[in-house]
Amino acid sequence: MNIAICDDDINFLNKLQKYTNEILKEMKINIEILAFNDGESLLNSIQNKKKYFDILLLDVDMPDVSGLKVAKTLRQMDVDIIIIFISSYEKYVFDSLEYNPFRYIRKIRLKEEL
């Protein structure tokens, strides 16, 4: 399983990668995780077909290219990917529904909801 993680906060990105890795190894799922700290580099990787991802753990509120913009672009490209939004802000929940996310996880409850 190939997983992409995208968050502009490097410390949170590392924590998210660690938790994701621990959970899936415990479940005995073979995974590869690639981390991105901005939406533009993530989109470039997907658009240039450098990598295929099954799941995307995506921060909603990022500078320049927001997570919602990334999701919109992926849906317009008809990329088959499971999107899980991760945010400190619950105010984006209803906006995120437009992009058919699998889940919306709150950063303050990351471990429990992941």
PDB file of N, CA and C in Angstrom, residues 18-114:
ATOM      1  N   LYS A  18       4.988   8.720  11.668  1.00  0.00           N
ATOM      2  CA  LYS A  18       5.321   7.729  12.701  1.00  0.00           C
ATOM      3  C   LYS A  18       4.079   6.945  13.128  1.00  0.00           C
ATOM      4  N   TYR A  19       2.987   7.637  13.453  1.00  0.00           N
ATOM      5  CA  TYR A  19       1.759   6.972  13.895  1.00  0.00           C
ATOM      6  C   TYR A  19       1.195   6.065  12.799  1.00  0.00           C
ATOM      7  N   THR A  20       1.170   6.567  11.581  1.00  0.00           N
ATOM      8  CA  THR A  20       0.637   5.790  10.460  1.00  0.00           C
ATOM      9  C   THR A  20       1.446   4.507  10.273  1.00  0.00           C
ATOM     10  N   ASN A  21       2.744   4.657  10.304  1.00  0.00           N
ATOM     11  CA  ASN A  21       3.640   3.512  10.151  1.00  0.00           C
ATOM     12  C   ASN A  21       3.413   2.491  11.261  1.00  0.00           C
ATOM     13  N   GLU A  22       3.326   2.948  12.511  1.00  0.00           N
ATOM     14  CA  GLU A  22       3.104   2.053  13.645  1.00  0.00           C
ATOM     15  C   GLU A  22       1.780   1.296  13.525  1.00  0.00           C
ATOM     16  N   ILE A  23       0.726   2.000  13.197  1.00  0.00           N
ATOM     17  CA  ILE A  23      -0.605   1.388  13.113  1.00  0.00           C
ATOM     18  C   ILE A  23      -0.655   0.321  12.026  1.00  0.00           C
ATOM     19  N   LEU A  24      -0.128   0.642  10.849  1.00  0.00           N
ATOM     20  CA  LEU A  24      -0.219  -0.311   9.742  1.00  0.00           C
ATOM     21  C   LEU A  24       0.744  -1.485   9.905  1.00  0.00           C
ATOM     22  N   LYS A  25       1.880  -1.273  10.521  1.00  0.00           N
ATOM     23  CA  LYS A  25       2.778  -2.406  10.801  1.00  0.00           C
ATOM     24  C   LYS A  25       2.138  -3.346  11.812  1.00  0.00           C
ATOM     25  N   GLU A  26       1.451  -2.771  12.794  1.00  0.00           N
ATOM     26  CA  GLU A  26       0.733  -3.578  13.778  1.00  0.00           C
ATOM     27  C   GLU A  26      -0.335  -4.439  13.104  1.00  0.00           C
ATOM     28  N   MET A  27      -0.923  -3.901  12.048  1.00  0.00           N
ATOM     29  CA  MET A  27      -1.951  -4.622  11.290  1.00  0.00           C
ATOM     30  C   MET A  27      -1.333  -5.553  10.241  1.00  0.00           C
ATOM     31  N   LYS A  28       0.013  -5.564  10.203  1.00  0.00           N
ATOM     32  CA  LYS A  28       0.764  -6.399   9.260  1.00  0.00           C
ATOM     33  C   LYS A  28       0.453  -6.061   7.802  1.00  0.00           C
ATOM     34  N   ILE A  29       0.332  -4.764   7.537  1.00  0.00           N
ATOM     35  CA  ILE A  29       0.105  -4.281   6.178  1.00  0.00           C
ATOM     36  C   ILE A  29       1.420  -3.707   5.674  1.00  0.00           C
ATOM     37  N   ASN A  30       1.870  -4.195   4.534  1.00  0.00           N
ATOM     38  CA  ASN A  30       3.109  -3.715   3.934  1.00  0.00           C
ATOM     39  C   ASN A  30       2.846  -2.349   3.291  1.00  0.00           C
ATOM     40  N   ILE A  31       3.596  -1.347   3.743  1.00  0.00           N
ATOM     41  CA  ILE A  31       3.336   0.015   3.271  1.00  0.00           C
ATOM     42  C   ILE A  31       4.612   0.734   2.866  1.00  0.00           C
ATOM     43  N   GLU A  32       4.403   1.744   2.047  1.00  0.00           N
ATOM     44  CA  GLU A  32       5.441   2.719   1.739  1.00  0.00           C
ATOM     45  C   GLU A  32       4.795   4.082   1.932  1.00  0.00           C
ATOM     46  N   ILE A  33       5.449   4.940   2.710  1.00  0.00           N
ATOM     47  CA  ILE A  33       4.924   6.266   2.986  1.00  0.00           C
ATOM     48  C   ILE A  33       5.873   7.305   2.409  1.00  0.00           C
ATOM     49  N   LEU A  34       5.313   8.231   1.637  1.00  0.00           N
ATOM     50  CA  LEU A  34       6.076   9.381   1.166  1.00  0.00           C
ATOM     51  C   LEU A  34       5.472  10.632   1.778  1.00  0.00           C
ATOM     52  N   ALA A  35       6.332  11.495   2.281  1.00  0.00           N
ATOM     53  CA  ALA A  35       5.870  12.716   2.944  1.00  0.00           C
ATOM     54  C   ALA A  35       6.166  13.935   2.081  1.00  0.00           C
ATOM     55  N   PHE A  36       5.209  14.856   2.075  1.00  0.00           N
ATOM     56  CA  PHE A  36       5.334  16.117   1.348  1.00  0.00           C
ATOM     57  C   PHE A  36       4.986  17.241   2.311  1.00  0.00           C
ATOM     58  N   ASN A  37       5.717  18.349   2.232  1.00  0.00           N
ATOM     59  CA  ASN A  37       5.391  19.453   3.135  1.00  0.00           C
ATOM     60  C   ASN A  37       4.701  20.618   2.437  1.00  0.00           C
ATOM     61  N   ASP A  38       4.239  20.380   1.195  1.00  0.00           N
ATOM     62  CA  ASP A  38       3.413  21.377   0.518  1.00  0.00           C
ATOM     63  C   ASP A  38       2.582  20.699  -0.573  1.00  0.00           C
ATOM     64  N   GLY A  39       1.444  21.306  -0.857  1.00  0.00           N
ATOM     65  CA  GLY A  39       0.513  20.728  -1.820  1.00  0.00           C
ATOM     66  C   GLY A  39       1.048  20.690  -3.231  1.00  0.00           C
ATOM     67  N   GLU A  40       1.849  21.676  -3.581  1.00  0.00           N
ATOM     68  CA  GLU A  40       2.375  21.748  -4.944  1.00  0.00           C
ATOM     69  C   GLU A  40       3.302  20.580  -5.272  1.00  0.00           C
ATOM     70  N   SER A  41       4.204  20.238  -4.366  1.00  0.00           N
ATOM     71  CA  SER A  41       5.110  19.114  -4.640  1.00  0.00           C
ATOM     72  C   SER A  41       4.354  17.782  -4.688  1.00  0.00           C
ATOM     73  N   LEU A  42       3.328  17.651  -3.864  1.00  0.00           N
ATOM     74  CA  LEU A  42       2.485  16.451  -3.915  1.00  0.00           C
ATOM     75  C   LEU A  42       1.796  16.336  -5.271  1.00  0.00           C
ATOM     76  N   LEU A  43       1.167  17.430  -5.708  1.00  0.00           N
ATOM     77  CA  LEU A  43       0.482  17.415  -7.003  1.00  0.00           C
ATOM     78  C   LEU A  43       1.449  17.144  -8.149  1.00  0.00           C
ATOM     79  N   ASN A  44       2.627  17.738  -8.093  1.00  0.00           N
ATOM     80  CA  ASN A  44       3.622  17.498  -9.148  1.00  0.00           C
ATOM     81  C   ASN A  44       3.995  16.024  -9.221  1.00  0.00           C
ATOM     82  N   SER A  45       4.170  15.399  -8.081  1.00  0.00           N
ATOM     83  CA  SER A  45       4.523  13.988  -8.048  1.00  0.00           C
ATOM     84  C   SER A  45       3.416  13.124  -8.669  1.00  0.00           C
ATOM     85  N   ILE A  46       2.180  13.452  -8.349  1.00  0.00           N
ATOM     86  CA  ILE A  46       1.055  12.673  -8.883  1.00  0.00           C
ATOM     87  C   ILE A  46       0.832  12.976 -10.361  1.00  0.00           C
ATOM     88  N   GLN A  47       0.881  14.258 -10.740  1.00  0.00           N
ATOM     89  CA  GLN A  47       0.634  14.636 -12.136  1.00  0.00           C
ATOM     90  C   GLN A  47       1.707  14.099 -13.073  1.00  0.00           C
ATOM     91  N   ASN A  48       2.936  14.038 -12.608  1.00  0.00           N
ATOM     92  CA  ASN A  48       4.028  13.515 -13.435  1.00  0.00           C
ATOM     93  C   ASN A  48       4.132  11.995 -13.362  1.00  0.00           C
ATOM     94  N   LYS A  49       3.156  11.400 -12.663  1.00  0.00           N
ATOM     95  CA  LYS A  49       3.071   9.944 -12.521  1.00  0.00           C
ATOM     96  C   LYS A  49       4.370   9.344 -11.980  1.00  0.00           C
ATOM     97  N   LYS A  50       5.033  10.102 -11.112  1.00  0.00           N
ATOM     98  CA  LYS A  50       6.233   9.579 -10.472  1.00  0.00           C
ATOM     99  C   LYS A  50       5.868   8.521  -9.445  1.00  0.00           C
ATOM    100  N   LYS A  51       4.667   8.651  -8.909  1.00  0.00           N
ATOM    101  CA  LYS A  51       4.258   7.734  -7.856  1.00  0.00           C
ATOM    102  C   LYS A  51       2.743   7.595  -7.852  1.00  0.00           C
ATOM    103  N   TYR A  52       2.267   6.377  -7.564  1.00  0.00           N
ATOM    104  CA  TYR A  52       0.849   6.107  -7.386  1.00  0.00           C
ATOM    105  C   TYR A  52       0.601   5.944  -5.888  1.00  0.00           C
ATOM    106  N   PHE A  53      -0.467   6.558  -5.404  1.00  0.00           N
ATOM    107  CA  PHE A  53      -0.812   6.447  -3.988  1.00  0.00           C
ATOM    108  C   PHE A  53      -2.212   5.871  -3.836  1.00  0.00           C
ATOM    109  N   ASP A  54      -2.359   4.983  -2.863  1.00  0.00           N
ATOM    110  CA  ASP A  54      -3.671   4.430  -2.531  1.00  0.00           C
ATOM    111  C   ASP A  54      -4.426   5.364  -1.594  1.00  0.00           C
ATOM    112  N   ILE A  55      -3.675   5.951  -0.652  1.00  0.00           N
ATOM    113  CA  ILE A  55      -4.283   6.796   0.393  1.00  0.00           C
ATOM    114  C   ILE A  55      -3.492   8.092   0.503  1.00  0.00           C
ATOM    115  N   LEU A  56      -4.221   9.180   0.724  1.00  0.00           N
ATOM    116  CA  LEU A  56      -3.604  10.490   0.942  1.00  0.00           C
ATOM    117  C   LEU A  56      -4.105  11.052   2.268  1.00  0.00           C
ATOM    118  N   LEU A  57      -3.180  11.280   3.196  1.00  0.00           N
ATOM    119  CA  LEU A  57      -3.478  11.960   4.456  1.00  0.00           C
ATOM    120  C   LEU A  57      -3.097  13.420   4.233  1.00  0.00           C
ATOM    121  N   LEU A  58      -4.085  14.302   4.227  1.00  0.00           N
ATOM    122  CA  LEU A  58      -3.908  15.652   3.692  1.00  0.00           C
ATOM    123  C   LEU A  58      -4.352  16.735   4.657  1.00  0.00           C
ATOM    124  N   ASP A  59      -3.421  17.614   5.010  1.00  0.00           N
ATOM    125  CA  ASP A  59      -3.741  18.785   5.819  1.00  0.00           C
ATOM    126  C   ASP A  59      -4.622  19.717   4.985  1.00  0.00           C
ATOM    127  N   VAL A  60      -5.621  20.288   5.596  1.00  0.00           N
ATOM    128  CA  VAL A  60      -6.539  21.175   4.884  1.00  0.00           C
ATOM    129  C   VAL A  60      -5.941  22.561   4.722  1.00  0.00           C
ATOM    130  N   ASP A  61      -5.406  23.111   5.791  1.00  0.00           N
ATOM    131  CA  ASP A  61      -4.970  24.512   5.813  1.00  0.00           C
ATOM    132  C   ASP A  61      -3.457  24.611   5.622  1.00  0.00           C
ATOM    133  N   MET A  62      -3.045  24.845   4.358  1.00  0.00           N
ATOM    134  CA  MET A  62      -1.632  25.013   4.036  1.00  0.00           C
ATOM    135  C   MET A  62      -1.482  26.266   3.169  1.00  0.00           C
ATOM    136  N   PRO A  63      -0.328  26.931   3.262  1.00  0.00           N
ATOM    137  CA  PRO A  63      -0.119  28.110   2.422  1.00  0.00           C
ATOM    138  C   PRO A  63       0.025  27.728   0.946  1.00  0.00           C
ATOM    139  N   ASP A  64      -0.183  28.674   0.092  1.00  0.00           N
ATOM    140  CA  ASP A  64      -0.068  28.521  -1.367  1.00  0.00           C
ATOM    141  C   ASP A  64      -1.124  27.562  -1.926  1.00  0.00           C
ATOM    142  N   VAL A  65      -0.905  26.266  -1.836  1.00  0.00           N
ATOM    143  CA  VAL A  65      -1.863  25.282  -2.349  1.00  0.00           C
ATOM    144  C   VAL A  65      -2.465  24.551  -1.153  1.00  0.00           C
ATOM    145  N   SER A  66      -3.711  24.879  -0.830  1.00  0.00           N
ATOM    146  CA  SER A  66      -4.378  24.271   0.331  1.00  0.00           C
ATOM    147  C   SER A  66      -4.739  22.813   0.047  1.00  0.00           C
ATOM    148  N   GLY A  67      -5.044  22.101   1.107  1.00  0.00           N
ATOM    149  CA  GLY A  67      -5.484  20.723   0.953  1.00  0.00           C
ATOM    150  C   GLY A  67      -6.770  20.610   0.151  1.00  0.00           C
ATOM    151  N   LEU A  68      -7.647  21.588   0.313  1.00  0.00           N
ATOM    152  CA  LEU A  68      -8.894  21.571  -0.468  1.00  0.00           C
ATOM    153  C   LEU A  68      -8.597  21.749  -1.951  1.00  0.00           C
ATOM    154  N   LYS A  69      -7.636  22.585  -2.286  1.00  0.00           N
ATOM    155  CA  LYS A  69      -7.237  22.787  -3.686  1.00  0.00           C
ATOM    156  C   LYS A  69      -6.601  21.516  -4.239  1.00  0.00           C
ATOM    157  N   VAL A  70      -5.781  20.855  -3.431  1.00  0.00           N
ATOM    158  CA  VAL A  70      -5.179  19.583  -3.850  1.00  0.00           C
ATOM    159  C   VAL A  70      -6.285  18.570  -4.137  1.00  0.00           C
ATOM    160  N   ALA A  71      -7.236  18.447  -3.226  1.00  0.00           N
ATOM    161  CA  ALA A  71      -8.338  17.491  -3.404  1.00  0.00           C
ATOM    162  C   ALA A  71      -9.152  17.821  -4.651  1.00  0.00           C
ATOM    163  N   LYS A  72      -9.436  19.080  -4.858  1.00  0.00           N
ATOM    164  CA  LYS A  72     -10.199  19.505  -6.048  1.00  0.00           C
ATOM    165  C   LYS A  72      -9.453  19.109  -7.320  1.00  0.00           C
ATOM    166  N   THR A  73      -8.160  19.369  -7.356  1.00  0.00           N
ATOM    167  CA  THR A  73      -7.354  19.034  -8.534  1.00  0.00           C
ATOM    168  C   THR A  73      -7.330  17.525  -8.767  1.00  0.00           C
ATOM    169  N   LEU A  74      -7.150  16.754  -7.711  1.00  0.00           N
ATOM    170  CA  LEU A  74      -7.125  15.293  -7.851  1.00  0.00           C
ATOM    171  C   LEU A  74      -8.459  14.755  -8.349  1.00  0.00           C
ATOM    172  N   ARG A  75      -9.554  15.294  -7.837  1.00  0.00           N
ATOM    173  CA  ARG A  75     -10.876  14.836  -8.284  1.00  0.00           C
ATOM    174  C   ARG A  75     -11.124  15.234  -9.740  1.00  0.00           C
ATOM    175  N   GLN A  76     -10.665  16.411 -10.145  1.00  0.00           N
ATOM    176  CA  GLN A  76     -10.809  16.832 -11.542  1.00  0.00           C
ATOM    177  C   GLN A  76      -9.978  15.947 -12.473  1.00  0.00           C
ATOM    178  N   MET A  77      -8.832  15.480 -11.981  1.00  0.00           N
ATOM    179  CA  MET A  77      -7.973  14.578 -12.760  1.00  0.00           C
ATOM    180  C   MET A  77      -8.493  13.149 -12.731  1.00  0.00           C
ATOM    181  N   ASP A  78      -9.508  12.903 -11.921  1.00  0.00           N
ATOM    182  CA  ASP A  78     -10.095  11.577 -11.758  1.00  0.00           C
ATOM    183  C   ASP A  78      -9.075  10.565 -11.218  1.00  0.00           C
ATOM    184  N   VAL A  79      -8.236  11.043 -10.291  1.00  0.00           N
ATOM    185  CA  VAL A  79      -7.257  10.168  -9.649  1.00  0.00           C
ATOM    186  C   VAL A  79      -7.984   9.299  -8.623  1.00  0.00           C
ATOM    187  N   ASP A  80      -7.770   8.003  -8.715  1.00  0.00           N
ATOM    188  CA  ASP A  80      -8.402   7.062  -7.794  1.00  0.00           C
ATOM    189  C   ASP A  80      -7.565   6.985  -6.518  1.00  0.00           C
ATOM    190  N   ILE A  81      -7.942   7.780  -5.523  1.00  0.00           N
ATOM    191  CA  ILE A  81      -7.181   7.852  -4.281  1.00  0.00           C
ATOM    192  C   ILE A  81      -8.145   8.096  -3.126  1.00  0.00           C
ATOM    193  N   ILE A  82      -7.874   7.464  -2.006  1.00  0.00           N
ATOM    194  CA  ILE A  82      -8.666   7.689  -0.798  1.00  0.00           C
ATOM    195  C   ILE A  82      -8.080   8.907  -0.092  1.00  0.00           C
ATOM    196  N   ILE A  83      -8.902   9.937   0.095  1.00  0.00           N
ATOM    197  CA  ILE A  83      -8.449  11.157   0.747  1.00  0.00           C
ATOM    198  C   ILE A  83      -8.960  11.189   2.186  1.00  0.00           C
ATOM    199  N   ILE A  84      -8.022  11.393   3.095  1.00  0.00           N
ATOM    200  CA  ILE A  84      -8.362  11.592   4.504  1.00  0.00           C
ATOM    201  C   ILE A  84      -7.820  12.958   4.894  1.00  0.00           C
ATOM    202  N   PHE A  85      -8.731  13.876   5.145  1.00  0.00           N
ATOM    203  CA  PHE A  85      -8.320  15.218   5.552  1.00  0.00           C
ATOM    204  C   PHE A  85      -7.925  15.212   7.019  1.00  0.00           C
ATOM    205  N   ILE A  86      -6.909  16.007   7.325  1.00  0.00           N
ATOM    206  CA  ILE A  86      -6.451  16.165   8.697  1.00  0.00           C
ATOM    207  C   ILE A  86      -6.332  17.659   8.958  1.00  0.00           C
ATOM    208  N   SER A  87      -6.955  18.110  10.045  1.00  0.00           N
ATOM    209  CA  SER A  87      -6.941  19.551  10.287  1.00  0.00           C
ATOM    210  C   SER A  87      -7.115  19.878  11.763  1.00  0.00           C
ATOM    211  N   SER A  88      -6.638  21.059  12.112  1.00  0.00           N
ATOM    212  CA  SER A  88      -6.870  21.607  13.450  1.00  0.00           C
ATOM    213  C   SER A  88      -8.195  22.348  13.488  1.00  0.00           C
ATOM    214  N   TYR A  89      -8.784  22.542  12.311  1.00  0.00           N
ATOM    215  CA  TYR A  89      -9.991  23.367  12.194  1.00  0.00           C
ATOM    216  C   TYR A  89     -11.194  22.549  11.743  1.00  0.00           C
ATOM    217  N   GLU A  90     -12.198  22.518  12.586  1.00  0.00           N
ATOM    218  CA  GLU A  90     -13.425  21.808  12.222  1.00  0.00           C
ATOM    219  C   GLU A  90     -14.265  22.602  11.229  1.00  0.00           C
ATOM    220  N   LYS A  91     -13.951  23.887  11.063  1.00  0.00           N
ATOM    221  CA  LYS A  91     -14.744  24.739  10.172  1.00  0.00           C
ATOM    222  C   LYS A  91     -14.645  24.302   8.709  1.00  0.00           C
ATOM    223  N   TYR A  92     -13.662  23.472   8.358  1.00  0.00           N
ATOM    224  CA  TYR A  92     -13.510  23.032   6.967  1.00  0.00           C
ATOM    225  C   TYR A  92     -14.235  21.725   6.657  1.00  0.00           C
ATOM    226  N   VAL A  93     -14.861  21.138   7.647  1.00  0.00           N
ATOM    227  CA  VAL A  93     -15.506  19.832   7.452  1.00  0.00           C
ATOM    228  C   VAL A  93     -16.498  19.874   6.285  1.00  0.00           C
ATOM    229  N   PHE A  94     -17.395  20.830   6.285  1.00  0.00           N
ATOM    230  CA  PHE A  94     -18.425  20.865   5.241  1.00  0.00           C
ATOM    231  C   PHE A  94     -17.840  21.211   3.878  1.00  0.00           C
ATOM    232  N   ASP A  95     -16.827  22.067   3.827  1.00  0.00           N
ATOM    233  CA  ASP A  95     -16.155  22.359   2.558  1.00  0.00           C
ATOM    234  C   ASP A  95     -15.480  21.115   1.996  1.00  0.00           C
ATOM    235  N   SER A  96     -14.934  20.293   2.872  1.00  0.00           N
ATOM    236  CA  SER A  96     -14.204  19.100   2.436  1.00  0.00           C
ATOM    237  C   SER A  96     -15.130  18.044   1.817  1.00  0.00           C
ATOM    238  N   LEU A  97     -16.392  18.033   2.220  1.00  0.00           N
ATOM    239  CA  LEU A  97     -17.328  17.017   1.730  1.00  0.00           C
ATOM    240  C   LEU A  97     -17.500  17.054   0.214  1.00  0.00           C
ATOM    241  N   GLU A  98     -17.257  18.207  -0.377  1.00  0.00           N
ATOM    242  CA  GLU A  98     -17.371  18.361  -1.834  1.00  0.00           C
ATOM    243  C   GLU A  98     -16.424  17.414  -2.576  1.00  0.00           C
ATOM    244  N   TYR A  99     -15.348  16.980  -1.919  1.00  0.00           N
ATOM    245  CA  TYR A  99     -14.327  16.162  -2.566  1.00  0.00           C
ATOM    246  C   TYR A  99     -14.370  14.703  -2.140  1.00  0.00           C
ATOM    247  N   ASN A 100     -15.473  14.304  -1.545  1.00  0.00           N
ATOM    248  CA  ASN A 100     -15.718  12.908  -1.166  1.00  0.00           C
ATOM    249  C   ASN A 100     -14.577  12.286  -0.361  1.00  0.00           C
ATOM    250  N   PRO A 101     -14.230  12.909   0.760  1.00  0.00           N
ATOM    251  CA  PRO A 101     -13.166  12.299   1.567  1.00  0.00           C
ATOM    252  C   PRO A 101     -13.663  11.044   2.263  1.00  0.00           C
ATOM    253  N   PHE A 102     -12.741  10.163   2.563  1.00  0.00           N
ATOM    254  CA  PHE A 102     -13.072   8.971   3.334  1.00  0.00           C
ATOM    255  C   PHE A 102     -13.308   9.345   4.791  1.00  0.00           C
ATOM    256  N   ARG A 103     -12.538  10.347   5.247  1.00  0.00           N
ATOM    257  CA  ARG A 103     -12.597  10.729   6.656  1.00  0.00           C
ATOM    258  C   ARG A 103     -12.061  12.138   6.851  1.00  0.00           C
ATOM    259  N   TYR A 104     -12.401  12.735   7.972  1.00  0.00           N
ATOM    260  CA  TYR A 104     -11.875  14.041   8.395  1.00  0.00           C
ATOM    261  C   TYR A 104     -11.380  13.857   9.825  1.00  0.00           C
ATOM    262  N   ILE A 105     -10.080  13.934  10.012  1.00  0.00           N
ATOM    263  CA  ILE A 105      -9.469  13.686  11.316  1.00  0.00           C
ATOM    264  C   ILE A 105      -9.013  15.005  11.926  1.00  0.00           C
ATOM    265  N   ARG A 106      -9.316  15.161  13.206  1.00  0.00           N
ATOM    266  CA  ARG A 106      -8.874  16.357  13.923  1.00  0.00           C
ATOM    267  C   ARG A 106      -7.484  16.124  14.481  1.00  0.00           C
ATOM    268  N   LYS A 107      -6.600  17.095  14.289  1.00  0.00           N
ATOM    269  CA  LYS A 107      -5.222  16.950  14.745  1.00  0.00           C
ATOM    270  C   LYS A 107      -5.132  16.730  16.253  1.00  0.00           C
ATOM    271  N   ILE A 108      -6.021  17.343  17.001  1.00  0.00           N
ATOM    272  CA  ILE A 108      -5.959  17.196  18.457  1.00  0.00           C
ATOM    273  C   ILE A 108      -6.346  15.792  18.911  1.00  0.00           C
ATOM    274  N   ARG A 109      -6.972  15.013  18.034  1.00  0.00           N
ATOM    275  CA  ARG A 109      -7.362  13.635  18.363  1.00  0.00           C
ATOM    276  C   ARG A 109      -6.752  12.657  17.354  1.00  0.00           C
ATOM    277  N   LEU A 110      -5.565  12.999  16.875  1.00  0.00           N
ATOM    278  CA  LEU A 110      -4.930  12.242  15.798  1.00  0.00           C
ATOM    279  C   LEU A 110      -4.818  10.753  16.086  1.00  0.00           C
ATOM    280  N   LYS A 111      -4.225  10.408  17.188  1.00  0.00           N
ATOM    281  CA  LYS A 111      -3.969   8.989  17.463  1.00  0.00           C
ATOM    282  C   LYS A 111      -5.275   8.192  17.571  1.00  0.00           C
ATOM    283  N   GLU A 112      -6.263   8.739  18.249  1.00  0.00           N
ATOM    284  CA  GLU A 112      -7.544   8.027  18.433  1.00  0.00           C
ATOM    285  C   GLU A 112      -8.297   7.883  17.110  1.00  0.00           C
ATOM    286  N   GLU A 113      -8.300   8.929  16.292  1.00  0.00           N
ATOM    287  CA  GLU A 113      -9.094   8.903  15.063  1.00  0.00           C
ATOM    288  C   GLU A 113      -8.373   8.234  13.900  1.00  0.00           C
ATOM    289  N   LEU A 114      -7.049   8.209  13.971  1.00  0.00           N
ATOM    290  CA  LEU A 114      -6.289   7.591  12.883  1.00  0.00           C
ATOM    291  C   LEU A 114      -6.468   6.073  12.937  1.00  0.00           C
TER     292      LEU A 114
END
